PDB file of C-alpha atoms and ligand atoms in Angstrom:
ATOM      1  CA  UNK A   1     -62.510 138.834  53.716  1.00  0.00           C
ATOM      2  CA  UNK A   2     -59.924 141.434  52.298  1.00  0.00           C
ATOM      3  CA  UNK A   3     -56.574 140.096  51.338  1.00  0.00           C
ATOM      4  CA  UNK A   4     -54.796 141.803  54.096  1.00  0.00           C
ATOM      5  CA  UNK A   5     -57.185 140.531  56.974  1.00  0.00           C
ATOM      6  CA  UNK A   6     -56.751 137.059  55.225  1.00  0.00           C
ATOM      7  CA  UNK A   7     -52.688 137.090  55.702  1.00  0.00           C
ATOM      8  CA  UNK A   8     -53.023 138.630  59.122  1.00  0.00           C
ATOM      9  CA  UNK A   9     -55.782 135.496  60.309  1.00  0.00           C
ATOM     10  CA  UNK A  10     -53.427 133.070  59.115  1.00  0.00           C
ATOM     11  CA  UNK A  11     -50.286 134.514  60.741  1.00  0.00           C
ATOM     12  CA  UNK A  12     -52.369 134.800  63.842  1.00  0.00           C
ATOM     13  CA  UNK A  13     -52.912 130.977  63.122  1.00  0.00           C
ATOM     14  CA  UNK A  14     -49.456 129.861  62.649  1.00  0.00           C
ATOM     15  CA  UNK A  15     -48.704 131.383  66.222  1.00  0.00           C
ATOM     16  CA  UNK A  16     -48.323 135.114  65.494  1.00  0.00           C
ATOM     17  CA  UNK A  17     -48.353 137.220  68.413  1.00  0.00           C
ATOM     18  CA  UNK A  18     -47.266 140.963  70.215  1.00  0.00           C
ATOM     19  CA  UNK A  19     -43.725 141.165  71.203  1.00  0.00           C
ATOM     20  CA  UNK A  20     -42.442 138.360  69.121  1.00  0.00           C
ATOM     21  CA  UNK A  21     -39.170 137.823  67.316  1.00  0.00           C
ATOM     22  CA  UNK A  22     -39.769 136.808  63.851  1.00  0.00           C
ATOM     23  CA  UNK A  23     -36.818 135.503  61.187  1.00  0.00           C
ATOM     24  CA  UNK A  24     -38.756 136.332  57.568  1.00  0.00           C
ATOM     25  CA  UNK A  25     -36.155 134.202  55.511  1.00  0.00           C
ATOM     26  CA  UNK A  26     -36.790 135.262  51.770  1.00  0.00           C
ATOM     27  CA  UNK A  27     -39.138 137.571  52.945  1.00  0.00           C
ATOM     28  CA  UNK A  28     -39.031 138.966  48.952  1.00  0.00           C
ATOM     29  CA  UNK A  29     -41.282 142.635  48.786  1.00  0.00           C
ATOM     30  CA  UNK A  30     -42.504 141.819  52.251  1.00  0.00           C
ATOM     31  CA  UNK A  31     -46.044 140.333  51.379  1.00  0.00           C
ATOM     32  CA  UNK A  32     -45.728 138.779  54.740  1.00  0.00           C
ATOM     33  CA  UNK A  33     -42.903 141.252  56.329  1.00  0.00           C
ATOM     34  CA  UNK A  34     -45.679 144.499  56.868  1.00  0.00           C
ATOM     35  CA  UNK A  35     -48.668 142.122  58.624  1.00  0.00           C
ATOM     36  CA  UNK A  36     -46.387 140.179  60.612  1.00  0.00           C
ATOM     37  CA  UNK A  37     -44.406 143.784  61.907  1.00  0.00           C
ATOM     38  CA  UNK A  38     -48.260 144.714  62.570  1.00  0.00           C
ATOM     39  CA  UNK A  39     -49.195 141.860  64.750  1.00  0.00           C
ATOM     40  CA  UNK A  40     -45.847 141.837  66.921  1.00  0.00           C
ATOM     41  CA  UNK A  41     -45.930 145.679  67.548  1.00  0.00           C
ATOM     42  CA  UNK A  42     -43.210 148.035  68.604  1.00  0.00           C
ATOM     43  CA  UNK A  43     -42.084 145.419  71.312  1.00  0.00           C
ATOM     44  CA  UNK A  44     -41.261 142.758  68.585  1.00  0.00           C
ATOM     45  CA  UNK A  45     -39.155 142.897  65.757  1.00  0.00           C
ATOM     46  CA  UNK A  46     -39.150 141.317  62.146  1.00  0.00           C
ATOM     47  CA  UNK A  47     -35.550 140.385  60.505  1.00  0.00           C
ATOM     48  CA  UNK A  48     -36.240 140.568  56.819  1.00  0.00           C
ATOM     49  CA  UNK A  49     -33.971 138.728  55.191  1.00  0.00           C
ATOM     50  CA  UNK A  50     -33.031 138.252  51.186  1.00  0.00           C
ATOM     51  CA  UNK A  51     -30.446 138.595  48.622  1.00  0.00           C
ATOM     52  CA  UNK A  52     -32.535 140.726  46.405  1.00  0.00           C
ATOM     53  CA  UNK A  53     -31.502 144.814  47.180  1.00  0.00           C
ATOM     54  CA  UNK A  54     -34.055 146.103  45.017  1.00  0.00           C
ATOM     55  CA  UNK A  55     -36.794 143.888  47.149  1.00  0.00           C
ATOM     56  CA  UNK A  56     -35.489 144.896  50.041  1.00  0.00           C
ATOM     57  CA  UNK A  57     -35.536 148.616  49.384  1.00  0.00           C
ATOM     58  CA  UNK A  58     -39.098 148.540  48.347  1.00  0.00           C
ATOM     59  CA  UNK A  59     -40.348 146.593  51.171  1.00  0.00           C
ATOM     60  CA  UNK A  60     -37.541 149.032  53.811  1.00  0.00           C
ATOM     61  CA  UNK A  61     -39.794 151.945  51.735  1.00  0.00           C
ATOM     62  CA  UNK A  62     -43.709 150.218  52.465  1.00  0.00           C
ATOM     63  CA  UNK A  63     -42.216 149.865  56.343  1.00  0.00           C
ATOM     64  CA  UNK A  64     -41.336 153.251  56.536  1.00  0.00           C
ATOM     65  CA  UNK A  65     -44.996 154.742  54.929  1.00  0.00           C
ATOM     66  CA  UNK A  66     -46.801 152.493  57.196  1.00  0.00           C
ATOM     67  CA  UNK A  67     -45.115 154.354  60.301  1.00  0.00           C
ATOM     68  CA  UNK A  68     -43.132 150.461  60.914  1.00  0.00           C
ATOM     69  CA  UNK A  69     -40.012 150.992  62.998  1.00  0.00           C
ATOM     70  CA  UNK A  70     -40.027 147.276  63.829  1.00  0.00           C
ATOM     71  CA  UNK A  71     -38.281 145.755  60.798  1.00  0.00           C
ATOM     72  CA  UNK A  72     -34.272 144.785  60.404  1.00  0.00           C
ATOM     73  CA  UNK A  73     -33.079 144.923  56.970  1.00  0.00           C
ATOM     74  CA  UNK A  74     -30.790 141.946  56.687  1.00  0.00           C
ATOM     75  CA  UNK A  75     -29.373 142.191  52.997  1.00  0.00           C
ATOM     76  CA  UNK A  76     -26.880 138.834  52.279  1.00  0.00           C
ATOM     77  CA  UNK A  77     -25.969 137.291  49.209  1.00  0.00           C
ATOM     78  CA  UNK A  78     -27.658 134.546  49.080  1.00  0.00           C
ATOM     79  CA  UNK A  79     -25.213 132.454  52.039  1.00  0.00           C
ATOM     80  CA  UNK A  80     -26.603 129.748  54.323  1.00  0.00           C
ATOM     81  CA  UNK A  81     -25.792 131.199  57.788  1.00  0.00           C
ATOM     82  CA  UNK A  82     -27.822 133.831  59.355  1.00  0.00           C
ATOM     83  CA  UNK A  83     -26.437 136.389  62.013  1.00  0.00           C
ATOM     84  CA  UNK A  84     -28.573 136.465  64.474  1.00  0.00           C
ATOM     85  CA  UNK A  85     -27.793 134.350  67.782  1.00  0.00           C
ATOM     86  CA  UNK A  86     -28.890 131.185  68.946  1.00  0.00           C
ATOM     87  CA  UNK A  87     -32.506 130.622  70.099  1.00  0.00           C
ATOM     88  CA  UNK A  88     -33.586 134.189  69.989  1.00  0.00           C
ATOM     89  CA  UNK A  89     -36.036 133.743  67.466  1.00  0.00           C
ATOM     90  CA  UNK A  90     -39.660 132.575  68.111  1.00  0.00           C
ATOM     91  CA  UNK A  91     -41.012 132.675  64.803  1.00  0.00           C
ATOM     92  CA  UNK A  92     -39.195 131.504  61.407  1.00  0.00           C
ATOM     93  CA  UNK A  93     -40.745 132.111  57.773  1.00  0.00           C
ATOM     94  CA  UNK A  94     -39.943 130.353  54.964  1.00  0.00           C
ATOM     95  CA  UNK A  95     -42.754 131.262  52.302  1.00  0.00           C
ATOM     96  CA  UNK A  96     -42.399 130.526  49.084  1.00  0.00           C
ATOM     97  CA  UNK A  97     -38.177 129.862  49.194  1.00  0.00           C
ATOM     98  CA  UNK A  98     -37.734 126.467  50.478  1.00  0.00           C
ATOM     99  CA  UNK A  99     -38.557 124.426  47.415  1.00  0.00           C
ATOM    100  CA  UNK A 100     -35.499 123.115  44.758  1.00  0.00           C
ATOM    101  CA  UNK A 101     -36.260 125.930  42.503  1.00  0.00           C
ATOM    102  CA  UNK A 102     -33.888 128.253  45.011  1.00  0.00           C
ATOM    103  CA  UNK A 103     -32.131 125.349  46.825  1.00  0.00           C
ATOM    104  CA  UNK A 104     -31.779 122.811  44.918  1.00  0.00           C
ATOM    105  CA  UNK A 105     -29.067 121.015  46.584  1.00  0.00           C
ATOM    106  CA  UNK A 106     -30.145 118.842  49.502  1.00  0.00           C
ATOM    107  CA  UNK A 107     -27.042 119.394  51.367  1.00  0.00           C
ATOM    108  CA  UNK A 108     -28.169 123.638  50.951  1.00  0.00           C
ATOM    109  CA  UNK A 109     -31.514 122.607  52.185  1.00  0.00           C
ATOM    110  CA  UNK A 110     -29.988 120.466  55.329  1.00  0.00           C
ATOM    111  CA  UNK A 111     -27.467 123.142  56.137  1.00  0.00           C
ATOM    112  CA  UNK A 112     -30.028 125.978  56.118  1.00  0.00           C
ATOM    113  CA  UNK A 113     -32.063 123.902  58.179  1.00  0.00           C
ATOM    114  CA  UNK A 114     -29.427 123.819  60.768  1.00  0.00           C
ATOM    115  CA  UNK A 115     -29.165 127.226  60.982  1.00  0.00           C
ATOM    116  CA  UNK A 116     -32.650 127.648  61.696  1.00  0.00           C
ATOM    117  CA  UNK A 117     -33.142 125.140  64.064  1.00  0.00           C
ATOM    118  CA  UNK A 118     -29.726 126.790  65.729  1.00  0.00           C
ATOM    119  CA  UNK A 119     -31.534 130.258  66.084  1.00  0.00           C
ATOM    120  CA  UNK A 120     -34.519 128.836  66.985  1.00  0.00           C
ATOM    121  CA  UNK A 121     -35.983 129.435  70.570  1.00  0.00           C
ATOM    122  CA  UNK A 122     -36.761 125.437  71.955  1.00  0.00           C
ATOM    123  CA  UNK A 123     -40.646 126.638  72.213  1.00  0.00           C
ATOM    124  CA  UNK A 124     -39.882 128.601  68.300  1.00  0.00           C
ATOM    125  CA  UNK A 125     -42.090 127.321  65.345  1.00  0.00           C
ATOM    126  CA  UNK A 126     -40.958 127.304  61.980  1.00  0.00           C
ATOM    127  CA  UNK A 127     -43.574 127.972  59.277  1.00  0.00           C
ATOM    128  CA  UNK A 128     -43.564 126.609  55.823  1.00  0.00           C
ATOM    129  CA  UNK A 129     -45.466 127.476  52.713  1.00  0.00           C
ATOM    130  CA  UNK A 130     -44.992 126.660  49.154  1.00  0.00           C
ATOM    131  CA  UNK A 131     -46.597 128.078  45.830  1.00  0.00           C
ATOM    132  CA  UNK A 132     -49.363 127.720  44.705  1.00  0.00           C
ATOM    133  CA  UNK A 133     -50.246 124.266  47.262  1.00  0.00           C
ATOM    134  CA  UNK A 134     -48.023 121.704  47.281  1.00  0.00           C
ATOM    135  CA  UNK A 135     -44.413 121.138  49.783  1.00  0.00           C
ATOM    136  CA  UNK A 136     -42.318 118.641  47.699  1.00  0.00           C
ATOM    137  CA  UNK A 137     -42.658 115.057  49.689  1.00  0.00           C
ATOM    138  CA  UNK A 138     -38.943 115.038  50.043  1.00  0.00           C
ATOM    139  CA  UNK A 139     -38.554 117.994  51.642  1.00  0.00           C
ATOM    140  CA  UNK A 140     -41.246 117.646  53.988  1.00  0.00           C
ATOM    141  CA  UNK A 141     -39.279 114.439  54.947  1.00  0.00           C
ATOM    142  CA  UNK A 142     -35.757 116.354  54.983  1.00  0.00           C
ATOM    143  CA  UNK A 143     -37.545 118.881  57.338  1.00  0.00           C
ATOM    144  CA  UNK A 144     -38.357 116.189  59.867  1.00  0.00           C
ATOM    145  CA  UNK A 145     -34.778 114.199  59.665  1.00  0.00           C
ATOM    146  CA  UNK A 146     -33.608 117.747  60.605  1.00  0.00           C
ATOM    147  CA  UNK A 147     -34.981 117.253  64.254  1.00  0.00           C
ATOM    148  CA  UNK A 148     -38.286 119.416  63.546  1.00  0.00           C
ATOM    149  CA  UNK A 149     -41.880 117.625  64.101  1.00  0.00           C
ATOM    150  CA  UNK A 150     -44.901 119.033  61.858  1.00  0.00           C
ATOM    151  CA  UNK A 151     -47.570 120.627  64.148  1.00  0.00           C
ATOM    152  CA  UNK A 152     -50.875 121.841  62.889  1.00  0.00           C
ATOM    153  CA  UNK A 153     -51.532 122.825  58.877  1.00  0.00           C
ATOM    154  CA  UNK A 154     -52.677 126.452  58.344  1.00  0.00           C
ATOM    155  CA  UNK A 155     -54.351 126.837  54.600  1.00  0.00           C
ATOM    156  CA  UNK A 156     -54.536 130.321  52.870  1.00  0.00           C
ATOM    157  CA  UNK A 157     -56.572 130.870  50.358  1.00  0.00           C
ATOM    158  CA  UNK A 158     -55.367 133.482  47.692  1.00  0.00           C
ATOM    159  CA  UNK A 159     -56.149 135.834  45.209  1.00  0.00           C
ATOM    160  CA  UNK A 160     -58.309 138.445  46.478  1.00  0.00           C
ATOM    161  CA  UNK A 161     -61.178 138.796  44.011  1.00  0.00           C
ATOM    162  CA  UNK A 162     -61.819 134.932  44.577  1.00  0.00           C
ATOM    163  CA  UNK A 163     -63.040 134.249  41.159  1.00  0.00           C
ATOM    164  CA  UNK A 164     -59.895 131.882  40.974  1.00  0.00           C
ATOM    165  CA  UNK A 165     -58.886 131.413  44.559  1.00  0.00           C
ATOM    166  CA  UNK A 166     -56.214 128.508  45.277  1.00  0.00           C
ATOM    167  CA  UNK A 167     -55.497 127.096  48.578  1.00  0.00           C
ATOM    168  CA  UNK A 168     -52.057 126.985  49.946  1.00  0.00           C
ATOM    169  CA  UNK A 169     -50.861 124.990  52.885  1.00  0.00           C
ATOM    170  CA  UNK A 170     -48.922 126.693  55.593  1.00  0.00           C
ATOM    171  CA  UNK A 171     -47.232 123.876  57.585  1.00  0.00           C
ATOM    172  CA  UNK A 172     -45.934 124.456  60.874  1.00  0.00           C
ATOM    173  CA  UNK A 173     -42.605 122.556  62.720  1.00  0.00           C
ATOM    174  CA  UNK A 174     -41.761 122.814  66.260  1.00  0.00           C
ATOM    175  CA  UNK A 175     -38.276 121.538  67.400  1.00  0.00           C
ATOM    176  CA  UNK A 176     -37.952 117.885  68.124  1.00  0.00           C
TER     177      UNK A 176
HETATM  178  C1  LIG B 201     -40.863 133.807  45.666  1.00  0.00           C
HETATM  179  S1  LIG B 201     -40.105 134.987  46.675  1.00  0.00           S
HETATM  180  C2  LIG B 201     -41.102 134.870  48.160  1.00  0.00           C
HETATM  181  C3  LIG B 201     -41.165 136.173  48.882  1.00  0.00           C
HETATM  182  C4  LIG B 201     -42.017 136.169  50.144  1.00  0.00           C
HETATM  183  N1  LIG B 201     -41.503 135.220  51.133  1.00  0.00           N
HETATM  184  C5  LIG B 201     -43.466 135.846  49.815  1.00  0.00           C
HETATM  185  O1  LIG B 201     -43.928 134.734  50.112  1.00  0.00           O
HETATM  186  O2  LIG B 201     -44.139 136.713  49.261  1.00  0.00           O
HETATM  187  C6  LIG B 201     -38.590 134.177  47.193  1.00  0.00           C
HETATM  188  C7  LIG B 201     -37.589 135.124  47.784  1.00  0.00           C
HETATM  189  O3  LIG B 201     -36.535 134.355  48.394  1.00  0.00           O
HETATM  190  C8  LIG B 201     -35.317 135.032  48.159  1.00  0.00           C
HETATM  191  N2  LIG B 201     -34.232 134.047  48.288  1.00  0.00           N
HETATM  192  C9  LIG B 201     -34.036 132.928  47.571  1.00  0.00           C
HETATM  193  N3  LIG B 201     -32.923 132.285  47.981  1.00  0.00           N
HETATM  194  C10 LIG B 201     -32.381 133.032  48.973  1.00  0.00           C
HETATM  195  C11 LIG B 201     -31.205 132.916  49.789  1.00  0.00           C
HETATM  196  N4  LIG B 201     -30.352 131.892  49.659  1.00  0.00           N
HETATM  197  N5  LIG B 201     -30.973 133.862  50.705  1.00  0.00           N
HETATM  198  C12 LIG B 201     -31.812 134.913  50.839  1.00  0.00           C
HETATM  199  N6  LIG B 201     -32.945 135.099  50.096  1.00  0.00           N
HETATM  200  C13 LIG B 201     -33.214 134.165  49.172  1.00  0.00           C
HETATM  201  C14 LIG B 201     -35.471 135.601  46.769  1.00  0.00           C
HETATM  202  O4  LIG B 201     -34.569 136.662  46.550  1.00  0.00           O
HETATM  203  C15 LIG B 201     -36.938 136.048  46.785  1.00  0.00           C
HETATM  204  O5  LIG B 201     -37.068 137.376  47.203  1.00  0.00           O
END
């Protein structure tokens, strides 16, 4: 299967669908940002959110040559609250961010948590990964002491040539 088609069948796993409203937290150079704008169409939108200018104007750039009108540039500096309004979201990303390399204070990690869970809609999932295929045990435990029970596991297999491919868990939360 082609890289792209492998992203977009395991967003379409996690729960990935038209009209959503997605939250891609750390969404980075939009790896995940242009398939998941895709899948939710012109009636859904995608807040891509990061620190990182120069990652967000490349991925703002790949939007705007795909034709995607459905993405919402949300540049901070790095702070734990996130401006969008409580449950309106339906879908949350956190791929490849939520490990101690970025937060590596607990109290960061509980506090972003309860933003998330705040925007949240109560039928919202919240989607995990972590490079290359391991979520550190504690954190998996902080996420569920932060009122959010683990659903199904999504895997993703990587690389796209697969002469080394690694498998990645995606792990999904719903709202206690
Ligand atoms: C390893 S990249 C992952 C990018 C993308 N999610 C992916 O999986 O391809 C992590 C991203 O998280 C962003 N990030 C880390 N901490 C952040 C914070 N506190 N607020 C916003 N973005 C953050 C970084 O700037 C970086 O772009």
């Amino acid at each position: 299967m082609e890289l792209d088609a492998r992203v977009l069948d395991m967003l379409q796993q996690v729960g990935m669908r038209r009209s959503q409203t997605v939250l891609d937290f750390g969404c980075g150079y939009g790896a995940y940002t242009i398939p998941v704008a895709k899948i939710v169409a012109e009636q859904g939108i995608v807040y891509a959110l990061d620190k990182d200018r120069e990652a967000l104007d490349e991925l703002m750039q790949k939007a705007e040559s795909a034709g995607l009108k459905n993405i919402d540039r949300m540049e901070t500096s790095g702070e734990l609250e996130i401006e969008l309004a409580d449950e309106s979201v339906d879908i949350v990303l956190l791929f490849d961010v939520f490990h101690s390399f970025y937060f590596p204070q607990a109290e960061d990690r509980r506090r972003l948590l309860g933003e998330i869970h705040r925007i949240m809609k109560p039928s919202a999932i919240l989607s995990i990964s972590v490079w290359p295929n391991l979520i550190e045990p504690e954190i998996e435990d902080e996420i569920k002491n932060a009122d959010f029970h683990l659903g199904k596991e999504v895997s993703e297999t990587l690389t796209d040539d697969n002469k080394h491919p690694e498998t990645r868990r995606v792990l999904i939360f719903r709202k206690a």
